[in-house]
Short mmCIF file of C-alpha atoms in Angstrom, two decimals:
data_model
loop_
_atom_site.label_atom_id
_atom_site.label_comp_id
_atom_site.label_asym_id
_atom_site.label_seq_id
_atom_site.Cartn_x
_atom_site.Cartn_y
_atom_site.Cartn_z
CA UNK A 1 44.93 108.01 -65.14
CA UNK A 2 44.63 111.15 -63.38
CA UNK A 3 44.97 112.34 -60.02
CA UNK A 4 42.16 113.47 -57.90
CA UNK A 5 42.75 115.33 -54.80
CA UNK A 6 39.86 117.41 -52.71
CA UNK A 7 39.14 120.54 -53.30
CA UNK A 8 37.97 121.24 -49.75
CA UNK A 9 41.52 119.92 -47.97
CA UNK A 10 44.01 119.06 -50.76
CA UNK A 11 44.09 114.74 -49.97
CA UNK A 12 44.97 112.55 -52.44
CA UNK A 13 41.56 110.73 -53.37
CA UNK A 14 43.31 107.93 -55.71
CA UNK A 15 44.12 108.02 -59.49
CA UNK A 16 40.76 107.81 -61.53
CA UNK A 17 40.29 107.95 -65.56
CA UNK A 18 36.45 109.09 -66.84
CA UNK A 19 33.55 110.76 -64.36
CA UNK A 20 33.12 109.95 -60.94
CA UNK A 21 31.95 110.92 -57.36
CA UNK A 22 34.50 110.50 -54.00
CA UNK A 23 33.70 111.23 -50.70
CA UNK A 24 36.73 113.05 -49.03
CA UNK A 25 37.46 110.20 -46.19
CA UNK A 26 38.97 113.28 -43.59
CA UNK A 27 36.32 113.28 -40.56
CA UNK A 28 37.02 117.00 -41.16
CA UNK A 29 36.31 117.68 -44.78
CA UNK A 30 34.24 114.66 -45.58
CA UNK A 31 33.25 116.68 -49.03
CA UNK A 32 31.70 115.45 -52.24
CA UNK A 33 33.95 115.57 -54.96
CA UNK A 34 32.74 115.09 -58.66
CA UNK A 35 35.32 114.96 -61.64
CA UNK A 36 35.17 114.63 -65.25
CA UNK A 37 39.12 114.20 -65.70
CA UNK A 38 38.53 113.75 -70.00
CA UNK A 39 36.33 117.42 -69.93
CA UNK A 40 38.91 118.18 -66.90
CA UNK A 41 36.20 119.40 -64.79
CA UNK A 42 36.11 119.06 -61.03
CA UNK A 43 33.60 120.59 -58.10
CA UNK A 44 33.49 119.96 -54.96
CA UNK A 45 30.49 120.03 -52.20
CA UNK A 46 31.08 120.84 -48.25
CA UNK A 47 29.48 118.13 -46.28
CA UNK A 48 26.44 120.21 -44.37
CA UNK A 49 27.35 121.90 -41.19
CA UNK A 50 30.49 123.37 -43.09
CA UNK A 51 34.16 122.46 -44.10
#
């Protein structure tokens, strides 16, 4: 298990093993952040109207 924080604000998004998608819960950020954490990728999306 790996953590996953947003790359828009930083916030712990939980502990996740494999691929996945997490919305950033911060009314603020409220990004899209996709991870691979075996190929240790991770990229994040603004939410439209900006970050």
């Amino acid at each position: 298990m790996q953590e996953v924080r947003c790359k828009g604000c930083g916030r712990l998004l939980g502990k996740y093993e494999g691929k996945g998608e997490v919305k950033c819960p911060k009314t603020k950020c409220g990004g899209m952040n996709t991870f691979d954490t075996n190929a240790r990728e991770h990229r994040f999306t603004a939410k439209k109207g900006g970050a």
